[in-house]
Each structure stands twice: as C-alpha cells, then as structure tokens.
mmCIF file of C-alpha atoms and ligand atoms in Angstrom:
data_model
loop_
_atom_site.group_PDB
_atom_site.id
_atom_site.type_symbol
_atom_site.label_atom_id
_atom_site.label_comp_id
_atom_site.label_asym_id
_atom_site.label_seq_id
_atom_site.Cartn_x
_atom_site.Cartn_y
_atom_site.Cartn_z
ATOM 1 C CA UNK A 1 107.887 103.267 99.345
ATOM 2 C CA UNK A 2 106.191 103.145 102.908
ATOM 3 C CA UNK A 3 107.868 99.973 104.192
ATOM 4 C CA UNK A 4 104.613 99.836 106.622
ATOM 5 C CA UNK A 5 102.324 99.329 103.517
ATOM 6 C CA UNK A 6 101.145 95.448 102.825
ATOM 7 C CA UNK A 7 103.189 93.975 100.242
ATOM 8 C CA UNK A 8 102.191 91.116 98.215
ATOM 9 C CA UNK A 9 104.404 87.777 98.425
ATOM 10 C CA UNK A 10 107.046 88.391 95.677
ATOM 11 C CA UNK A 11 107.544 85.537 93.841
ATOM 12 C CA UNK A 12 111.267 85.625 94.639
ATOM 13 C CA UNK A 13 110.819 84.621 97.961
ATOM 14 C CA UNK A 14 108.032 82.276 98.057
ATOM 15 C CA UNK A 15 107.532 79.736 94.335
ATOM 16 C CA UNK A 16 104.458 81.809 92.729
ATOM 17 C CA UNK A 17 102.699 78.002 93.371
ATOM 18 C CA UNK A 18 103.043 78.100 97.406
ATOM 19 C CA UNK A 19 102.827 80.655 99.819
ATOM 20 C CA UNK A 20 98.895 82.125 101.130
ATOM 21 C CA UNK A 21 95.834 81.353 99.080
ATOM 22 C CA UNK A 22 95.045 85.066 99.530
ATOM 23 C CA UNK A 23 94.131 87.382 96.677
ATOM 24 C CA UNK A 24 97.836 88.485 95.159
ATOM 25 C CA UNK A 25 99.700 86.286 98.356
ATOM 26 C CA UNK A 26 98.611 89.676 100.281
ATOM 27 C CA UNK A 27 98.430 89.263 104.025
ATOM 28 C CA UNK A 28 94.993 89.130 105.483
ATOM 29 C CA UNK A 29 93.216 90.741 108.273
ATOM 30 C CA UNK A 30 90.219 89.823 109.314
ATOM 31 C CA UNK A 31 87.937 92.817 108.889
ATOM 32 C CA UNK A 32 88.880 96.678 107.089
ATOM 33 C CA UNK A 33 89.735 98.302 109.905
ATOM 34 C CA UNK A 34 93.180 100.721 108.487
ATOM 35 C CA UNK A 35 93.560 99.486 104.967
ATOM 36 C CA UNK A 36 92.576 101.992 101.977
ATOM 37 C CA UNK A 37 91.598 99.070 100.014
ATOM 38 C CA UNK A 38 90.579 95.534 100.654
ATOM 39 C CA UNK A 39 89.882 92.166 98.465
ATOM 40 C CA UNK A 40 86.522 90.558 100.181
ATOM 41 C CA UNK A 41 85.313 87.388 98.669
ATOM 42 C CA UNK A 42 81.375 86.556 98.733
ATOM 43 C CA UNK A 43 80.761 82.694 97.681
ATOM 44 C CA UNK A 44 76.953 83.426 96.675
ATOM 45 C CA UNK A 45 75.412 81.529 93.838
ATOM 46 C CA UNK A 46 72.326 80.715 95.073
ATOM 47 C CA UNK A 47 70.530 84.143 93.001
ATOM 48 C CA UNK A 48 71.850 81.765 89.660
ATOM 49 C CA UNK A 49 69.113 81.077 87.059
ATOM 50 C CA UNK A 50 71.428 78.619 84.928
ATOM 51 C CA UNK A 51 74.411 77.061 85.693
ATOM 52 C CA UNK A 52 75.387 77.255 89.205
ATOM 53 C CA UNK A 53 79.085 77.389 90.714
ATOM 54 C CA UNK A 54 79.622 81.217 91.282
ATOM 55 C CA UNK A 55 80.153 80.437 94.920
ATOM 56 C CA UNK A 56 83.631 79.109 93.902
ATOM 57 C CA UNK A 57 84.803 81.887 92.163
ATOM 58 C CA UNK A 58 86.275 83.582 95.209
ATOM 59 C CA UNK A 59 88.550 80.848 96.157
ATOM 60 C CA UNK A 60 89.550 80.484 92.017
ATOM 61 C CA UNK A 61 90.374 83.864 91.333
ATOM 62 C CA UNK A 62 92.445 84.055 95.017
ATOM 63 C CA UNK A 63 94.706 81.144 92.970
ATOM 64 C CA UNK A 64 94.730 82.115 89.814
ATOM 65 C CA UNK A 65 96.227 85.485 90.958
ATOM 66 C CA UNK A 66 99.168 84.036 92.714
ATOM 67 C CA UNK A 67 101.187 85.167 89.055
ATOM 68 C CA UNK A 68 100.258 88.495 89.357
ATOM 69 C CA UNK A 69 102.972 91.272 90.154
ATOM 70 C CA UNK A 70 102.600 94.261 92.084
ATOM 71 C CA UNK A 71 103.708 96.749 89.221
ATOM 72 C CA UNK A 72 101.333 97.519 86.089
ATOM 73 C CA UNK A 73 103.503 97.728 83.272
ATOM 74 C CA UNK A 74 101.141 99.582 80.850
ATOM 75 C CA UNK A 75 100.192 102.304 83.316
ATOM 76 C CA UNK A 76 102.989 102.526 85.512
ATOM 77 C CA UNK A 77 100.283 101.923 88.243
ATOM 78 C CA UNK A 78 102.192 101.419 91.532
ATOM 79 C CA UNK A 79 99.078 100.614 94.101
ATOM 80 C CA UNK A 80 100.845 99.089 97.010
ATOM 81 C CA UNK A 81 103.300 102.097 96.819
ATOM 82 C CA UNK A 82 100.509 104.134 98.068
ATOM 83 C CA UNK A 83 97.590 102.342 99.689
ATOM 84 C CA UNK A 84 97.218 100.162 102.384
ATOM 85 C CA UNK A 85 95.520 97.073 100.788
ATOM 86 C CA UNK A 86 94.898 93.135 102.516
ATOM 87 C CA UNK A 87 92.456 90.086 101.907
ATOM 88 C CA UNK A 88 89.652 90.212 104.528
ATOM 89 C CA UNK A 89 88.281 86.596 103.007
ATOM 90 C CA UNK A 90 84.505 86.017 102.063
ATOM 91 C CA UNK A 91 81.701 87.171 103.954
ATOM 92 C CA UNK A 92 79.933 84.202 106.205
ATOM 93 C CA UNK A 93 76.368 84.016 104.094
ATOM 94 C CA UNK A 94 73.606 81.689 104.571
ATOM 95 C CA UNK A 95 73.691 79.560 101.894
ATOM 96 C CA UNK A 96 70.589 77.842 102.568
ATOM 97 C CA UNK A 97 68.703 81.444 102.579
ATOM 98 C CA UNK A 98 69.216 83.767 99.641
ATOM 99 C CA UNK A 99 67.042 87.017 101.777
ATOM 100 C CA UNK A 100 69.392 86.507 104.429
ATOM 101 C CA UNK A 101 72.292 86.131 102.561
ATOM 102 C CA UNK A 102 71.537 89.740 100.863
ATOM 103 C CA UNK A 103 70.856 90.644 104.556
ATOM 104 C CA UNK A 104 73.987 89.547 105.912
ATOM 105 C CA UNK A 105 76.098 91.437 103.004
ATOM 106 C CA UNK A 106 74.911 94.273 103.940
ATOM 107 C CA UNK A 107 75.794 94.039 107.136
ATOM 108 C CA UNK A 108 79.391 93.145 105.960
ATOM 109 C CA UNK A 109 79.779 96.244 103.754
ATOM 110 C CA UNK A 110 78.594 98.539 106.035
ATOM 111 C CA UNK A 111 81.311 97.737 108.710
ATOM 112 C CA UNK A 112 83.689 98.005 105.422
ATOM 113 C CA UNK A 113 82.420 101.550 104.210
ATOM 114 C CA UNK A 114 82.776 102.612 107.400
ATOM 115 C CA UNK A 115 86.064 101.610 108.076
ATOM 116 C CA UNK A 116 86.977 103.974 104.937
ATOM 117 C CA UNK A 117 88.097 100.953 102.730
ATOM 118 C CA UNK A 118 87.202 100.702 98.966
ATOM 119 C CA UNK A 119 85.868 96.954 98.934
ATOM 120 C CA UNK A 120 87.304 94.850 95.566
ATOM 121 C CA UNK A 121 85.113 92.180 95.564
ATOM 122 C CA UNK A 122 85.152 88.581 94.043
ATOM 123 C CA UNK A 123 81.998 87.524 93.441
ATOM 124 C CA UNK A 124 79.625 85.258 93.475
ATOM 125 C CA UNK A 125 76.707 85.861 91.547
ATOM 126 C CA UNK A 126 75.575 88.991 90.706
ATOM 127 C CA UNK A 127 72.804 88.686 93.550
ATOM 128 C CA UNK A 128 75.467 90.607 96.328
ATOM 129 C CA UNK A 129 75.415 94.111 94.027
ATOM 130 C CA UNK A 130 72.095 94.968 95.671
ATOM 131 C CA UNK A 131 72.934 94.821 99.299
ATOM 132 C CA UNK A 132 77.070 96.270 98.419
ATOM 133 C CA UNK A 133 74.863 99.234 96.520
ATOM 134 C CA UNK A 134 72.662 99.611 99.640
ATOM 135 C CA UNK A 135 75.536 99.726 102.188
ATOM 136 C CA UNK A 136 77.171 102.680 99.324
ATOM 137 C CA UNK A 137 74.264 104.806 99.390
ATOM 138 C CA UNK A 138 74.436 104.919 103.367
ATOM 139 C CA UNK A 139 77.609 106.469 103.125
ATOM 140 C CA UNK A 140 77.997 108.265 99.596
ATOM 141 C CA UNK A 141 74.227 108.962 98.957
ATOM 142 C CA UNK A 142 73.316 107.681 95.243
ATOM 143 C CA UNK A 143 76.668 106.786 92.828
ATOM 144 C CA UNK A 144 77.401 106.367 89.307
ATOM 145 C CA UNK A 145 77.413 103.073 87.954
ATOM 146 C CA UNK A 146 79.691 101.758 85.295
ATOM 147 C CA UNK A 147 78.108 97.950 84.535
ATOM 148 C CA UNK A 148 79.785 95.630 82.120
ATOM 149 C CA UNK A 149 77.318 92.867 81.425
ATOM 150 C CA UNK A 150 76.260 90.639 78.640
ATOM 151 C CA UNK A 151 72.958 91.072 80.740
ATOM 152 C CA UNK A 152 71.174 94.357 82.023
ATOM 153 C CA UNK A 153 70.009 92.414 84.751
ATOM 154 C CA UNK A 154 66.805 94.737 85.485
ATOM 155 C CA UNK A 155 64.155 92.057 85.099
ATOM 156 C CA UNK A 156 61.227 92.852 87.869
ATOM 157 C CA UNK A 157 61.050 89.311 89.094
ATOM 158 C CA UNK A 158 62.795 86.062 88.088
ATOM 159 C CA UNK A 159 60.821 83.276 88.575
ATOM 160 C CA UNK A 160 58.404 85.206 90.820
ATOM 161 C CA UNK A 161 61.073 86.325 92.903
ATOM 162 C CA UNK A 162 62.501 89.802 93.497
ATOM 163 C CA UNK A 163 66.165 89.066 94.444
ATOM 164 C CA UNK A 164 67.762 87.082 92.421
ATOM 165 C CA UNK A 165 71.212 87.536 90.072
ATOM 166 C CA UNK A 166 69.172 88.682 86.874
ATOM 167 C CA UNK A 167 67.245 91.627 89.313
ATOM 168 C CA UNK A 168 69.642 93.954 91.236
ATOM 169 C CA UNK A 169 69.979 96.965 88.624
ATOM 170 C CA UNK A 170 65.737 97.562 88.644
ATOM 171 C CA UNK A 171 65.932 96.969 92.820
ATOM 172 C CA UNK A 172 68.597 99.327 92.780
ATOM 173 C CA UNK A 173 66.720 101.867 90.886
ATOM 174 C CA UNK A 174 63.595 101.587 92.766
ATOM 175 C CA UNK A 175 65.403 101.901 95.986
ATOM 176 C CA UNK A 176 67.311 105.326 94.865
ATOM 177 C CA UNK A 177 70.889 103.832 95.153
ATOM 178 C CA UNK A 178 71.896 104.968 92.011
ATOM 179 C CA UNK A 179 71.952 108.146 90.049
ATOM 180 C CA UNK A 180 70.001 107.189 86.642
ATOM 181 C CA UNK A 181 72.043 109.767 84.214
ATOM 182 C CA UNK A 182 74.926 108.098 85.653
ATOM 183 C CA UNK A 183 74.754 104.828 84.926
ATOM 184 C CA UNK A 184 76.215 103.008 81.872
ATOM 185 C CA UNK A 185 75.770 99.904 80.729
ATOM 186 C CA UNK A 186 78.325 98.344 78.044
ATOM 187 C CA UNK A 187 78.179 94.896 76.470
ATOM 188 C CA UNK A 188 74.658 93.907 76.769
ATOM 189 C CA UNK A 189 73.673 91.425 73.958
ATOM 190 C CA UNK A 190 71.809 87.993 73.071
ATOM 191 C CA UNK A 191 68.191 86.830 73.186
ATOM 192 C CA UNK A 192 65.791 89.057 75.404
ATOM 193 C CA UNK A 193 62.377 88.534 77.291
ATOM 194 C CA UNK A 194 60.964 90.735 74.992
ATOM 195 C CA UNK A 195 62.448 92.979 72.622
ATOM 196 C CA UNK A 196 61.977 96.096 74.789
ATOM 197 C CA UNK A 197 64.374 94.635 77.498
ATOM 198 C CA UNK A 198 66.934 97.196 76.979
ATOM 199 C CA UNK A 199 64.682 99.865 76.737
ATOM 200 C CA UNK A 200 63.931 100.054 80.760
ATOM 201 C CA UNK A 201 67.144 100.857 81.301
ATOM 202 C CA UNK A 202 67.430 103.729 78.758
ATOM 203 C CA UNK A 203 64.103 104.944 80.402
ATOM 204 C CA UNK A 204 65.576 105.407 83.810
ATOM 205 C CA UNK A 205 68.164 107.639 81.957
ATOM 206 C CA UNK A 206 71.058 104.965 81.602
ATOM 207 C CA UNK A 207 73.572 105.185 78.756
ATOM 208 C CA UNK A 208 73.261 101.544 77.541
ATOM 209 C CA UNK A 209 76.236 100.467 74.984
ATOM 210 C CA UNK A 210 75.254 97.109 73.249
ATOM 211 C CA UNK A 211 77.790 95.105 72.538
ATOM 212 C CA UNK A 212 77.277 95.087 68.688
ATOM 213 C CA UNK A 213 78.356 99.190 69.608
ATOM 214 C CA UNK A 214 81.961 97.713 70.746
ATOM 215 C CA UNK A 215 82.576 95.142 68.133
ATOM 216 C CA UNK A 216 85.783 95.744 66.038
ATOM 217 C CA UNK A 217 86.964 99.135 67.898
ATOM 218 C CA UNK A 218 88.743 100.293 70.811
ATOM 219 C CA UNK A 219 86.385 101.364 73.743
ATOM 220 C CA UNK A 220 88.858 104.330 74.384
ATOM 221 C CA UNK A 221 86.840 107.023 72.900
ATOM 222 C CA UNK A 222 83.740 105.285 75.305
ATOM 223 C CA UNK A 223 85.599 105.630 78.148
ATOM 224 C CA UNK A 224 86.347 109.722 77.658
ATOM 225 C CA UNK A 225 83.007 110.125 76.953
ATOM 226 C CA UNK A 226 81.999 107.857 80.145
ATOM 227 C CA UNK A 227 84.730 109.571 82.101
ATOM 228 C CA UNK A 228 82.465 113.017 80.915
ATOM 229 C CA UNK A 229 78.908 111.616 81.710
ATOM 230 C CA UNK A 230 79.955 110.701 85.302
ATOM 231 C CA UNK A 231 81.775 113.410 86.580
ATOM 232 C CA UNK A 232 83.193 114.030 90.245
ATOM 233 C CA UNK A 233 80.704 112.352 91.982
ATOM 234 C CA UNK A 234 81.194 108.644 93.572
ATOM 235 C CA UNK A 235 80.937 105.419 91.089
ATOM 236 C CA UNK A 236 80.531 101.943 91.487
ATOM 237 C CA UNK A 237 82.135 99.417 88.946
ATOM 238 C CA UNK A 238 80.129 96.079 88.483
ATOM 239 C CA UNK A 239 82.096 94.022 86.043
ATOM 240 C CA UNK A 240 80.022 90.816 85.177
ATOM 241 C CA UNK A 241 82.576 88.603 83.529
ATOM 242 C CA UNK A 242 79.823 87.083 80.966
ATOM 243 C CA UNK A 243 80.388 90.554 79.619
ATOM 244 C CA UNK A 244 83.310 89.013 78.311
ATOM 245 C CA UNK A 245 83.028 86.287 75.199
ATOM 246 C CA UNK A 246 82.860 83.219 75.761
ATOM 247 C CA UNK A 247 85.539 82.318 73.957
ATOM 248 C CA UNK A 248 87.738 84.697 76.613
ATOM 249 C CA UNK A 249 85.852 83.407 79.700
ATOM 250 C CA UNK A 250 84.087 80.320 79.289
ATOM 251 C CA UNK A 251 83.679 79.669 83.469
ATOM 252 C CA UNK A 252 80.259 81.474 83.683
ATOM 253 C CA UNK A 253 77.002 80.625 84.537
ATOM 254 C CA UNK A 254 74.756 82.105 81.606
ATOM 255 C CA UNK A 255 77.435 82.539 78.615
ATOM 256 C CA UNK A 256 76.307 84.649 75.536
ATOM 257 C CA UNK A 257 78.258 84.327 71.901
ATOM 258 C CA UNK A 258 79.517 87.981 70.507
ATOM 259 C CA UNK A 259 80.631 89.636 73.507
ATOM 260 C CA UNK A 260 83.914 91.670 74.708
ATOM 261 C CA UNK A 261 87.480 91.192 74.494
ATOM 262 C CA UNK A 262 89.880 90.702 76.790
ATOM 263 C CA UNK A 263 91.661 94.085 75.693
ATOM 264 C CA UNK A 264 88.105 95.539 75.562
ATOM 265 C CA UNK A 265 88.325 94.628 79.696
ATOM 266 C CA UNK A 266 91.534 96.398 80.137
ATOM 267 C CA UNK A 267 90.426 100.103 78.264
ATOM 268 C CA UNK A 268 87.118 99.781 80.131
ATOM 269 C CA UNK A 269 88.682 99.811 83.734
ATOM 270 C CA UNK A 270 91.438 102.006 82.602
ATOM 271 C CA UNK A 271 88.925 104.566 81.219
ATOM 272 C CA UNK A 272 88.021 104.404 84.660
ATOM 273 C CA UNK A 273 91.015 106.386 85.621
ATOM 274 C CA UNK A 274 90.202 109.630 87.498
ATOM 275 C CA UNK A 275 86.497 108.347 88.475
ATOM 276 C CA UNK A 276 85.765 108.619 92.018
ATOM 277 C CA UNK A 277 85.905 104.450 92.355
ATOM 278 C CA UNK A 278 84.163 104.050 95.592
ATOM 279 C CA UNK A 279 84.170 100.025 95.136
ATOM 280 C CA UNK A 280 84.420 98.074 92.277
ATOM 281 C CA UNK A 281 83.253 93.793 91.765
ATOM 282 C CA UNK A 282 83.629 91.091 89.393
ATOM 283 C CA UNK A 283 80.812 88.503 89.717
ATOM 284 C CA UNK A 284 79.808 85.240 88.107
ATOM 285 C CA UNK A 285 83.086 83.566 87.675
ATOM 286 C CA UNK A 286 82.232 79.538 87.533
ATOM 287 C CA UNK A 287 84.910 77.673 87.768
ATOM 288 C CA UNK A 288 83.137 74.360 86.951
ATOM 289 C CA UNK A 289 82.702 75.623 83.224
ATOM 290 C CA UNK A 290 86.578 77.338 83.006
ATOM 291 C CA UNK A 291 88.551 73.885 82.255
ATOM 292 C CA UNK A 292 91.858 76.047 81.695
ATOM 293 C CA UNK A 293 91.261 78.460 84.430
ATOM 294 C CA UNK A 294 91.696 81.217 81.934
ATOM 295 C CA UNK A 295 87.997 82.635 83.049
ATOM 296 C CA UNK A 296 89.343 82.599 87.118
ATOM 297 C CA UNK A 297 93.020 84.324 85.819
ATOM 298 C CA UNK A 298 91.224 87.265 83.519
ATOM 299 C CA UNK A 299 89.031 87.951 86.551
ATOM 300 C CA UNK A 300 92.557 88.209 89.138
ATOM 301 C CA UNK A 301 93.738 90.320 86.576
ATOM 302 C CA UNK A 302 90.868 92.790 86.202
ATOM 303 C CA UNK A 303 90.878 92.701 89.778
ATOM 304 C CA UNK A 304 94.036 94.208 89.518
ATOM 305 C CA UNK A 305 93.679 95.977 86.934
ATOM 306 C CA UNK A 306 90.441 97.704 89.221
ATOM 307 C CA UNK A 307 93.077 98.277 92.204
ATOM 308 C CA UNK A 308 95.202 100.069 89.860
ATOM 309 C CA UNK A 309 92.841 102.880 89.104
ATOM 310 C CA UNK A 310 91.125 103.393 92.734
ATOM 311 C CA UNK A 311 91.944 107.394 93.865
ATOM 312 C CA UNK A 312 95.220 107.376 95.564
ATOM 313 C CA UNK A 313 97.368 105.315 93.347
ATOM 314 C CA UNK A 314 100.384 106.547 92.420
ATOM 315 C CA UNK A 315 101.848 105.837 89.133
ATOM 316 C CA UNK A 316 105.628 105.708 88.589
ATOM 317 C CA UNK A 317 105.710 108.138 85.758
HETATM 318 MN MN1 MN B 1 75.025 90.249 85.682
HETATM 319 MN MN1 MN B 2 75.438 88.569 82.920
#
C-alpha cells in the first residue's frame, strides 16, 4: 500500500463513536484538488414535494458510516489501496433559493470534474442530479445513466415548476446530458400521474425495470445485461434510496410499499463493476423519518459499496 494514500480512521486507534464526523473518519480537504475520489455532501431539500428533511442526510450518513471498514469482504475491494480519496464537506447552497442552489452546484462540480475527481455524493434531494449531470456533460459529453428509483422522476413540471426533485431525468433529457439508449431505470413502482408515466421514459429509449420485474430474484442476470447495454462509454449512478422498501429504509421523503432489497442494493452497484463510473449519488435520505438510523447506515454503506467499484480499485484477489 502507498503509505501517501488517505486512510480512513481505523477503529483501533480512535473508538468507532469519536474521532472526525467525516464520511468513513477520512481526512478532509477542502476542495478536489489531487484526490481520485472524493465524498461531497449537498444539504438540498428544498426541490421536496412531501416530506422534507433531505438536507440532513449528509451529516447522517457522515455518522452512520463511522462502522464502516476500509476492506470489502465480498469483493475483496481494496479502494484506499489504490486511490486517493477525502471528504470535501457539502457544497454552500442557498437555501432560501432553489434556481440558485442548482446554480451554485454546478459551479461546485465543475471545479470537481476538473480537478479529475469522481464526486460520491450524499444527497439531498434528488433536485442536485440536474446541475452534477450538467457539470458531467462539460467534461465527458453525454453518459450512461444507471437510476435506481421508486420514482422516474421525469414529470415536466411539479407544481408549475421546472426544477424540482420529481423533474431532473426529463431536464436532463431535453438538455442532451444523457445518452437515451443508455439509461436504465430499475425499481420504479406505486401510483402514477397517469398510467402512461413510465412510458416517457421508454420513449426516449430508456431500459425501464419496474420493480414488480425484481421481486423474488437476484438482479445479477440485470446487471450483465446492464453491464452489455452501456458499454465503454462514461456512466453516472443515481441511487435514490426510496428505491429501496420501506421496510429497509424508512428515512425518506416520498416512501412507496413493494420496493428493493437491501441485497437487491448490493448486486445493483456491484453489477456496476467494470462501468466507466464517472460519479455516482445517493439522494433523499431523511433522517427525521429513519428512527433507527438504519435508512442513514444502508446509504454509508452503498456509498461504499459505490467507492468500491469506481475504475482504479484494486481488489485483493
Ligand atoms: Mn428520485
Ligand atoms: Mn424517488
């Protein structure tokens, strides 16, 4: 190991309870200037149509990860082996001024794509895709999208209003930040608009897996065939945790019954493997509706679990 890479606080040194309230007890740094991959937090939950509270899932998930090691034991992942990875903490928005907020994000993830970093980002609502998407294309032209949603979140307007957390997937498309053929959406379920909401998406060309598709079986075989749709090209990885049951995380703003497992999670980002991850999120963490915390510790581990499978991990097998 490259004794100059950031290591997370071990918990042998420092009780897994103390120590920074950075994501993983990493060091931070305050922008992304030499890392390969950074943790940036964005406290948004003013694009929320229901229950409101995303702006503290940053600041949740940084301590609910506090248990988590730096070794995956399934995959052998070793990520801090081989990348240089810190905490740059949340991005300053406006919270009085959604527009602006989206404005200043963009801002943000520009200077990070052009320091070379792959941003893991704690969300928030999922608002702050659109302007993370917009800085992407600057740099990588239009990317894959893998989306993991109980929600396409491709409504025209909410409430009159273009930007707002149920919107960013049909700005994104009418802007040309993503690559229509693609895209895949997995997990979508629950009462609609209309009963054509899902068919927008499979117009613009997006493979959209509903999550009565997933019930019962391993999303392994998905993932291959994911892994084949995408190809070499760059992909973004929006993980929405209401894609998850509520029964597995609770701590969301707009819950729906019958959704994904927590193992369901784990073959989804693993399938990921061997994608050209340029950034990856996990939005809409509550932590007003997660009494246990369990919603704020799945997300730190998916985090993780994202980390694990950016290019340039090693894996100690
Ligand atoms: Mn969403
Ligand atoms: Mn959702």
């Amino acid at each position: 190991m490259d004794d100059r890479l950031n290591q997370p606080l071990g918990g042998n040194q420092m009780p897994r309870f103390g120590g920074p309230a950075t994501m993983m007890r990493l060091p931070s740094q305050p922008g992304a200037d030499g890392l390969d991959a950074c943790f940036v937090g964005v406290p948004l939950d003013t694009g929320t149509s229901n229950r409101p509270g995303a702006r503290f899932g940053p600041r949740a998930i940084r301590a609910e990860s506090c248990l988590i090691r730096p070794y995956n034991m399934a995959t052998r992942a070793a990520p801090f082996d081989s990348l240089q990875v810190a905490d740059i903490g949340d991005v300053a928005i406006n919270t009085f001024h959604l527009p602006k907020s989206v404005d200043i994000i963009e801002a943000a993830y520009d200077r990070i794509v052009a320091s070379g970093a792959r941003p893991l980002t704690m969300g928030g609502d999922h608002t702050i895709v659109l302007p993370i998407l917009r800085a992407m294309r600057k740099r990588h032209g239009p990317v894959g999208l893998v989306h993991v949603d109980a929600h396409a979140d491709i409504n025209d307007t909410m409430f009159g209003e273009k930007i707002a957390h149920g919107t960013p997937f049909r700005r994104a498309v009418e802007e040309g930040l993503l690559e229509g053929r693609r895209v895949v959406q997995i997990g979508l379920r629950g009462s609609g608009y209309t009963a054509e909401d899902f068919d927008w998406p499979r117009a613009q060309g997006f493979r959209v897996v509903q999550a009565e598709e997933c019930w019962h079986r391993s999303l392994a075989p998905l993932m291959a065939e994911v892994r084949e749709q995408l190809g070499r090209g760059p992909v973004y990885l929006s993980f929405d945790i209401d894609g998850l049951d509520p029964s597995v995380a609770p701590g969301t703003g707009t819950p729906e019954i019958g959704g994904l497992t927590g193992i369901q999670a784990l073959e989804i980002i693993r399938g990921c493997r061997g994608l050209d991850l340029v950034g990856c999120d996990l939005v809409e963490v509550a932590p007003a509706y997660d009494h246990s915390g369990n919603t704020a510790l799945t997300a730190a581990n998916l985090l993780f679990e994202m980390l694990c499978v950016l290019p340039g991990v090693v894996y100690r097998n």
